[in-house]
Amino acid sequence: MNHEHAQHGHAEHGHQQEGRADSWRNAARATLHCLTGCAIGEVLGLVIGTALGLHNGATVVLSVLLAFVFGYALTMRGVLRAGLDLRGALKVALAADTVSIVVMELVDNGIMVAVPGAMDAGLDSLLFWGSLAFSLVIAFVLTVPVNRLLISKGRGHAVVHAYHH
């Protein structure tokens, strides 16, 4: 291998590392975006379910439904602003966020149900809010690699980037 080829190979390697860092950064941004919508819906669902004294199962279902509504709504808001019609915006949101929201909801609701007493602790309890915060952090950490994989395949939040200016 001559010196010139070795330098070129090193430059490519540096570019690949930079690309990997960008893909992780993009995945983290996509996950943070998803987390925002999920957290709004999740917190709202848990607060409503807990305040109304709903059964844990009903509270989880309400939280998951609201997480999807708010997750999709945040994505749709951006692509609607970019000029896409309502039907097109819904298609983009479904393609961009469904897998991410599913993973996030499985993780954070799984943790909330698994932490003894968290779902029954009440809104004035540190156990409730601490478990919820912990569950959202873990959901974020576990969803970033999922979003990175999706983006690398041109799926997930990669479909939204065409509508960002």
XYZ file of N, CA and C in Angstrom:
495
model
N 0.856 -1.167 0.000
C 0.000 0.000 0.000
C 0.901 1.228 0.000
N 0.707 2.130 -0.955
C 1.548 3.324 -0.979
C 1.008 4.366 0.009
N 1.838 5.383 0.250
C 1.526 6.407 1.244
C 0.251 7.179 0.872
N 0.100 7.471 -0.418
C -1.058 8.226 -0.878
C -2.354 7.441 -0.607
N -2.330 6.146 -0.892
C -3.499 5.315 -0.659
C -3.801 5.226 0.844
N -2.775 5.117 1.652
C -2.954 5.037 3.097
C -3.610 6.314 3.619
N -3.194 7.485 3.119
C -3.803 8.746 3.553
C -5.271 8.786 3.140
N -5.550 8.354 1.907
C -6.920 8.365 1.416
C -7.791 7.441 2.280
N -7.282 6.263 2.595
C -8.016 5.328 3.445
C -8.286 5.917 4.812
N -7.311 6.645 5.368
C -7.478 7.280 6.667
C -8.540 8.373 6.589
N -8.526 9.141 5.504
C -9.517 10.200 5.333
C -10.924 9.596 5.248
N -11.049 8.470 4.529
C -12.356 7.818 4.438
C -12.806 7.339 5.808
N -11.872 6.785 6.568
C -12.198 6.289 7.904
C -12.688 7.441 8.778
N -12.024 8.586 8.700
C -12.445 9.760 9.458
C -13.836 10.205 9.057
N -14.128 10.162 7.767
C -15.448 10.545 7.270
C -16.508 9.550 7.753
N -16.144 8.254 7.787
C -17.092 7.249 8.271
C -17.402 7.481 9.748
N -16.374 7.801 10.531
C -16.604 8.065 11.951
C -17.484 9.287 12.124
N -17.235 10.323 11.325
C -18.048 11.530 11.381
C -19.496 11.190 11.018
N -19.689 10.354 9.994
C -21.024 9.922 9.588
C -21.725 9.145 10.681
N -20.966 8.295 11.387
C -21.548 7.537 12.500
C -21.971 8.483 13.620
N -21.142 9.474 13.911
C -21.490 10.441 14.953
C -22.749 11.209 14.552
N -22.828 11.606 13.273
C -24.020 12.293 12.783
C -25.246 11.404 12.888
N -25.098 10.118 12.544
C -26.263 9.232 12.586
C -26.738 9.034 14.025
N -25.805 8.972 14.974
C -26.204 8.881 16.384
C -26.865 10.178 16.835
N -26.314 11.304 16.392
C -26.880 12.610 16.738
C -28.299 12.734 16.167
N -28.468 12.332 14.895
C -29.793 12.379 14.270
C -30.772 11.443 14.976
N -30.295 10.274 15.358
C -31.152 9.324 16.073
C -31.553 9.885 17.435
N -30.619 10.525 18.123
C -30.932 11.124 19.424
C -31.951 12.250 19.265
N -31.785 13.072 18.221
C -32.764 14.151 17.966
C -34.144 13.575 17.666
N -34.188 12.558 16.818
C -35.470 11.928 16.469
C -36.117 11.340 17.715
N -35.314 10.707 18.562
C -35.833 10.094 19.773
C -36.312 11.156 20.759
N -35.578 12.249 20.854
C -35.988 13.340 21.731
C -37.312 13.931 21.248
N -37.455 14.055 19.942
C -38.708 14.549 19.363
C -39.848 13.598 19.730
N -39.598 12.312 19.550
C -40.598 11.291 19.878
C -40.900 11.316 21.376
N -39.854 11.415 22.176
C -40.011 11.437 23.627
C -40.888 12.600 24.069
N -40.757 13.734 23.407
C -41.552 14.909 23.775
C -43.037 14.606 23.636
N -43.430 14.108 22.470
C -44.837 13.764 22.263
C -45.295 12.643 23.173
N -44.451 11.613 23.289
C -44.800 10.477 24.152
C -44.942 10.921 25.605
N -44.022 11.745 26.068
C -44.048 12.180 27.465
C -45.294 13.015 27.751
N -45.657 13.898 26.827
C -46.866 14.698 27.024
C -48.071 13.768 27.175
N -48.226 12.844 26.233
C -49.344 11.915 26.290
C -49.280 10.976 27.479
N -48.091 10.485 27.736
C -47.880 9.552 28.847
C -48.229 10.209 30.185
N -47.669 11.379 30.425
C -47.924 12.083 31.688
C -49.405 12.426 31.799
N -49.970 12.964 30.728
C -51.386 13.325 30.742
C -52.255 12.089 31.026
N -51.964 10.983 30.352
C -52.736 9.751 30.571
C -52.598 9.225 31.988
N -51.375 9.214 32.501
C -51.160 8.728 33.865
C -51.819 9.643 34.892
N -51.733 10.955 34.652
C -52.353 11.904 35.578
C -53.873 11.748 35.559
N -54.458 11.683 34.363
C -55.915 11.534 34.259
C -56.351 10.208 34.871
N -55.681 9.117 34.489
C -56.044 7.797 35.004
C -55.909 7.707 36.507
N -54.825 8.250 37.041
C -54.603 8.217 38.484
C -55.609 9.110 39.212
N -55.843 10.307 38.677
C -56.781 11.235 39.308
C -58.201 10.679 39.319
N -58.573 9.969 38.264
C -59.925 9.392 38.189
C -60.020 8.039 38.891
N -58.894 7.538 39.369
C -58.886 6.251 40.057
C -59.139 5.076 39.122
N -58.720 5.227 37.851
C -58.904 4.142 36.894
C -58.007 2.960 37.258
N -58.415 1.780 36.837
C -57.605 0.577 36.996
C -56.281 0.799 36.253
N -55.218 0.164 36.711
C -53.907 0.339 36.080
C -53.929 0.039 34.586
N -54.641 -1.003 34.197
C -54.725 -1.362 32.782
C -55.355 -0.249 31.958
N -56.438 0.324 32.459
C -57.116 1.423 31.754
C -56.217 2.662 31.702
N -55.489 2.900 32.775
C -54.575 4.047 32.817
C -53.463 3.882 31.787
N -52.908 2.688 31.678
C -51.853 2.415 30.691
C -52.397 2.588 29.275
N -53.583 2.047 29.011
C -54.180 2.184 27.677
C -54.379 3.658 27.339
N -54.913 4.427 28.265
C -55.114 5.861 28.052
C -53.779 6.562 27.788
N -52.764 6.223 28.559
C -51.434 6.827 28.386
C -50.852 6.518 27.012
N -50.976 5.262 26.599
C -50.439 4.851 25.302
C -51.183 5.559 24.172
N -52.501 5.596 24.253
C -53.279 6.284 23.214
C -52.886 7.754 23.110
N -52.777 8.411 24.250
C -52.411 9.830 24.235
C -50.968 10.030 23.773
N -50.088 9.096 24.092
C -48.700 9.200 23.608
C -48.663 9.154 22.083
N -49.440 8.254 21.486
C -49.502 8.194 20.022
C -50.101 9.477 19.453
N -51.184 9.960 20.051
C -51.832 11.181 19.553
C -50.858 12.354 19.580
N -50.207 12.567 20.713
C -49.290 13.708 20.819
C -48.013 13.491 20.009
N -47.522 12.262 19.963
C -46.336 11.972 19.150
C -46.582 12.262 17.681
N -47.699 11.751 17.152
C -48.042 12.009 15.754
C -48.340 13.490 15.521
N -49.029 14.117 16.467
C -49.410 15.529 16.304
C -48.181 16.429 16.176
N -47.143 16.160 16.963
C -45.940 16.997 16.871
C -45.275 16.864 15.505
N -45.215 15.652 14.988
C -44.629 15.446 13.662
C -45.508 16.089 12.599
N -46.803 15.894 12.704
C -47.725 16.457 11.711
C -47.653 17.984 11.695
N -47.510 18.589 12.861
C -47.418 20.052 12.931
C -46.278 20.563 12.067
N -45.137 19.904 12.162
C -43.972 20.331 11.384
C -44.149 20.152 9.888
N -44.687 19.006 9.473
C -44.824 18.766 8.034
C -46.006 19.523 7.446
N -47.020 19.803 8.237
C -48.111 20.668 7.766
C -47.590 22.078 7.518
N -46.736 22.529 8.426
C -46.127 23.857 8.280
C -45.257 23.919 7.021
N -44.698 22.774 6.641
C -43.851 22.714 5.443
C -44.690 22.645 4.162
N -46.026 22.581 4.304
C -46.887 22.649 3.133
C -47.587 21.362 2.734
N -47.391 20.298 3.480
C -48.044 19.031 3.156
C -49.505 19.082 3.605
N -50.397 18.410 2.866
C -51.801 18.376 3.267
C -51.984 17.429 4.461
N -53.171 17.452 5.050
C -53.436 16.687 6.268
C -53.214 15.187 6.070
N -53.710 14.639 4.976
C -53.549 13.209 4.722
C -52.066 12.843 4.541
N -51.346 13.660 3.775
C -49.915 13.427 3.579
C -49.141 13.552 4.882
N -49.523 14.535 5.701
C -48.854 14.736 6.993
C -49.084 13.535 7.911
N -50.298 12.986 7.880
C -50.585 11.809 8.696
C -49.757 10.616 8.229
N -49.643 10.434 6.927
C -48.826 9.329 6.396
C -47.369 9.469 6.833
N -46.829 10.689 6.755
C -45.443 10.924 7.177
C -45.295 10.635 8.672
N -46.240 11.107 9.468
C -46.168 10.883 10.920
C -46.227 9.394 11.253
N -47.117 8.670 10.579
C -47.212 7.228 10.823
C -45.910 6.528 10.458
N -45.336 6.900 9.316
C -44.078 6.286 8.876
C -42.917 6.686 9.779
N -42.916 7.927 10.224
C -41.787 8.441 10.994
C -41.772 7.959 12.435
N -42.936 7.846 13.043
C -42.975 7.705 14.494
C -43.500 6.389 15.053
N -44.166 5.588 14.261
C -44.846 4.416 14.818
C -43.903 3.480 15.565
N -42.830 3.060 14.938
C -41.921 2.103 15.597
C -41.305 2.734 16.843
N -40.887 3.972 16.726
C -40.272 4.674 17.849
C -41.243 4.776 19.033
N -42.482 5.155 18.757
C -43.472 5.286 19.827
C -43.776 3.919 20.451
N -43.898 2.891 19.621
C -44.177 1.545 20.143
C -43.077 1.119 21.116
N -41.817 1.269 20.700
C -40.705 0.870 21.572
C -40.722 1.691 22.857
N -40.884 3.004 22.701
C -40.871 3.881 23.866
C -42.006 3.534 24.830
N -43.180 3.284 24.310
C -44.331 2.970 25.166
C -44.196 1.615 25.845
N -43.671 0.629 25.126
C -43.445 -0.675 25.752
C -42.484 -0.547 26.921
N -41.413 0.208 26.714
C -40.400 0.353 27.764
C -40.943 1.159 28.937
N -41.454 2.364 28.663
C -41.818 3.193 29.822
C -43.032 2.656 30.574
N -44.018 2.116 29.876
C -45.152 1.533 30.598
C -44.758 0.241 31.296
N -43.882 -0.530 30.664
C -43.386 -1.738 31.307
C -42.697 -1.432 32.617
N -41.900 -0.378 32.626
C -41.206 0.018 33.859
C -42.203 0.518 34.897
N -43.145 1.351 34.470
C -44.132 1.880 35.424
C -44.918 0.747 36.091
N -45.284 -0.258 35.312
C -46.033 -1.394 35.860
C -45.130 -2.276 36.724
N -43.859 -2.382 36.346
C -42.926 -3.261 37.064
C -42.461 -2.692 38.405
N -42.409 -1.363 38.525
C -41.953 -0.776 39.794
C -43.075 -0.950 40.827
N -42.787 -1.700 41.875
C -43.830 -1.981 42.876
C -44.449 -0.692 43.445
N -45.766 -0.586 43.285
C -46.498 0.539 43.871
C -46.509 1.815 43.055
N -45.749 1.880 41.976
C -45.644 3.144 41.228
C -46.985 3.583 40.651
N -47.725 2.662 40.066
C -49.000 3.014 39.433
C -50.068 3.385 40.473
N -49.931 2.893 41.686
C -50.914 3.168 42.731
C -50.454 4.248 43.700
N -49.286 4.829 43.450
C -48.680 5.737 44.421
C -49.423 7.071 44.539
N -50.063 7.512 43.484
C -50.762 8.805 43.554
C -49.904 9.933 43.022
N -50.577 10.996 42.602
C -49.898 12.118 41.955
C -49.033 12.949 42.893
N -49.227 12.794 44.181
C -48.427 13.552 45.152
C -47.241 12.740 45.674
N -46.936 11.653 44.974
C -45.904 10.730 45.445
C -44.613 10.845 44.636
N -43.516 10.860 45.345
C -42.205 10.839 44.699
C -42.005 9.516 43.957
N -42.568 8.436 44.489
C -42.455 7.133 43.821
C -43.080 7.198 42.428
N -44.258 7.796 42.312
C -44.931 7.924 41.019
C -44.084 8.735 40.049
N -43.710 9.949 40.433
C -42.985 10.853 39.527
C -41.561 10.378 39.263
N -40.917 9.813 40.275
C -39.567 9.278 40.090
C -39.563 8.093 39.141
N -40.549 7.208 39.299
C -40.666 6.054 38.404
C -40.956 6.503 36.982
N -41.821 7.487 36.840
C -42.155 7.997 35.510
C -40.929 8.624 34.846
N -40.205 9.460 35.573
C -38.995 10.079 35.019
C -37.973 9.014 34.635
N -37.757 8.057 35.516
C -36.827 6.959 35.246
C -37.262 6.181 34.006
N -38.556 5.878 33.902
C -39.051 5.094 32.772
C -38.853 5.834 31.454
N -39.025 7.146 31.460
C -38.843 7.927 30.232
C -37.367 8.010 29.835
N -36.488 8.126 30.810
C -35.048 8.146 30.516
C -34.614 6.811 29.907
N -35.030 5.718 30.521
C -34.670 4.388 30.005
C -35.277 4.180 28.617
N -36.515 4.616 28.426
C -37.155 4.493 27.112
C -36.364 5.267 26.058
N -35.891 6.458 26.409
C -35.078 7.255 25.480
C -33.807 6.491 25.111
N -33.088 6.018 26.126
C -31.810 5.321 25.902
C -31.999 4.081 25.025
N -33.060 3.343 25.229
C -33.280 2.122 24.461
C -33.868 2.386 23.072
N -34.478 3.549 22.873
C -35.091 3.858 21.578
C -34.111 4.522 20.618
N -33.073 5.181 21.116
C -32.088 5.824 20.226
C -31.501 4.827 19.219
N -31.017 3.646 19.658
C -30.463 2.710 18.660
C -31.508 2.232 17.644
N -32.750 2.112 18.076
C -33.824 1.710 17.157
C -33.990 2.785 16.085
N -34.029 4.047 16.511
C -34.167 5.143 15.549
C -32.947 5.261 14.652
N -31.765 4.990 15.193
C -30.552 5.039 14.364
C -30.636 4.000 13.247
N -31.074 2.805 13.597
C -31.227 1.739 12.605
C -32.270 2.131 11.550
N -33.399 2.646 11.985
C -34.450 3.053 11.051
C -33.959 4.150 10.105
N -33.304 5.152 10.653
C -32.797 6.268 9.839
C -31.769 5.760 8.836
N -30.906 4.837 9.265
C -29.873 4.304 8.362
C -30.490 3.555 7.187
N -31.723 3.078 7.355
C -32.425 2.363 6.290
C -33.405 3.275 5.535
N -33.317 4.604 5.826
C -34.201 5.554 5.150
C -35.623 5.525 5.680
N -35.798 4.977 6.871
C -37.129 4.878 7.476
C -37.183 5.728 8.735
N -38.293 5.611 9.452
C -38.439 6.361 10.692
C -38.379 7.856 10.415
N -37.634 8.554 11.236
C -37.581 10.013 11.103
C -36.867 10.480 9.850
N -36.212 9.579 9.135
C -35.586 9.965 7.873
C -36.627 10.489 6.885
N -37.870 9.996 6.972
C -38.897 10.449 6.031
C -39.338 11.888 6.322
N -39.107 12.355 7.538
C -39.495 13.721 7.908
C -38.491 14.732 7.364
N -37.227 14.342 7.245
C -36.183 15.295 6.861
C -36.431 15.937 5.505
N -37.159 15.284 4.632
C -37.464 15.871 3.326
C -38.337 17.124 3.473
N -39.011 17.266 4.601
C -39.925 18.387 4.790
C -39.356 19.491 5.676
N -38.145 19.307 6.160
C -37.488 20.345 6.969
C -36.682 21.251 6.066
N -36.766 22.511 6.341
C -36.017 23.478 5.517
C -34.744 23.875 6.215
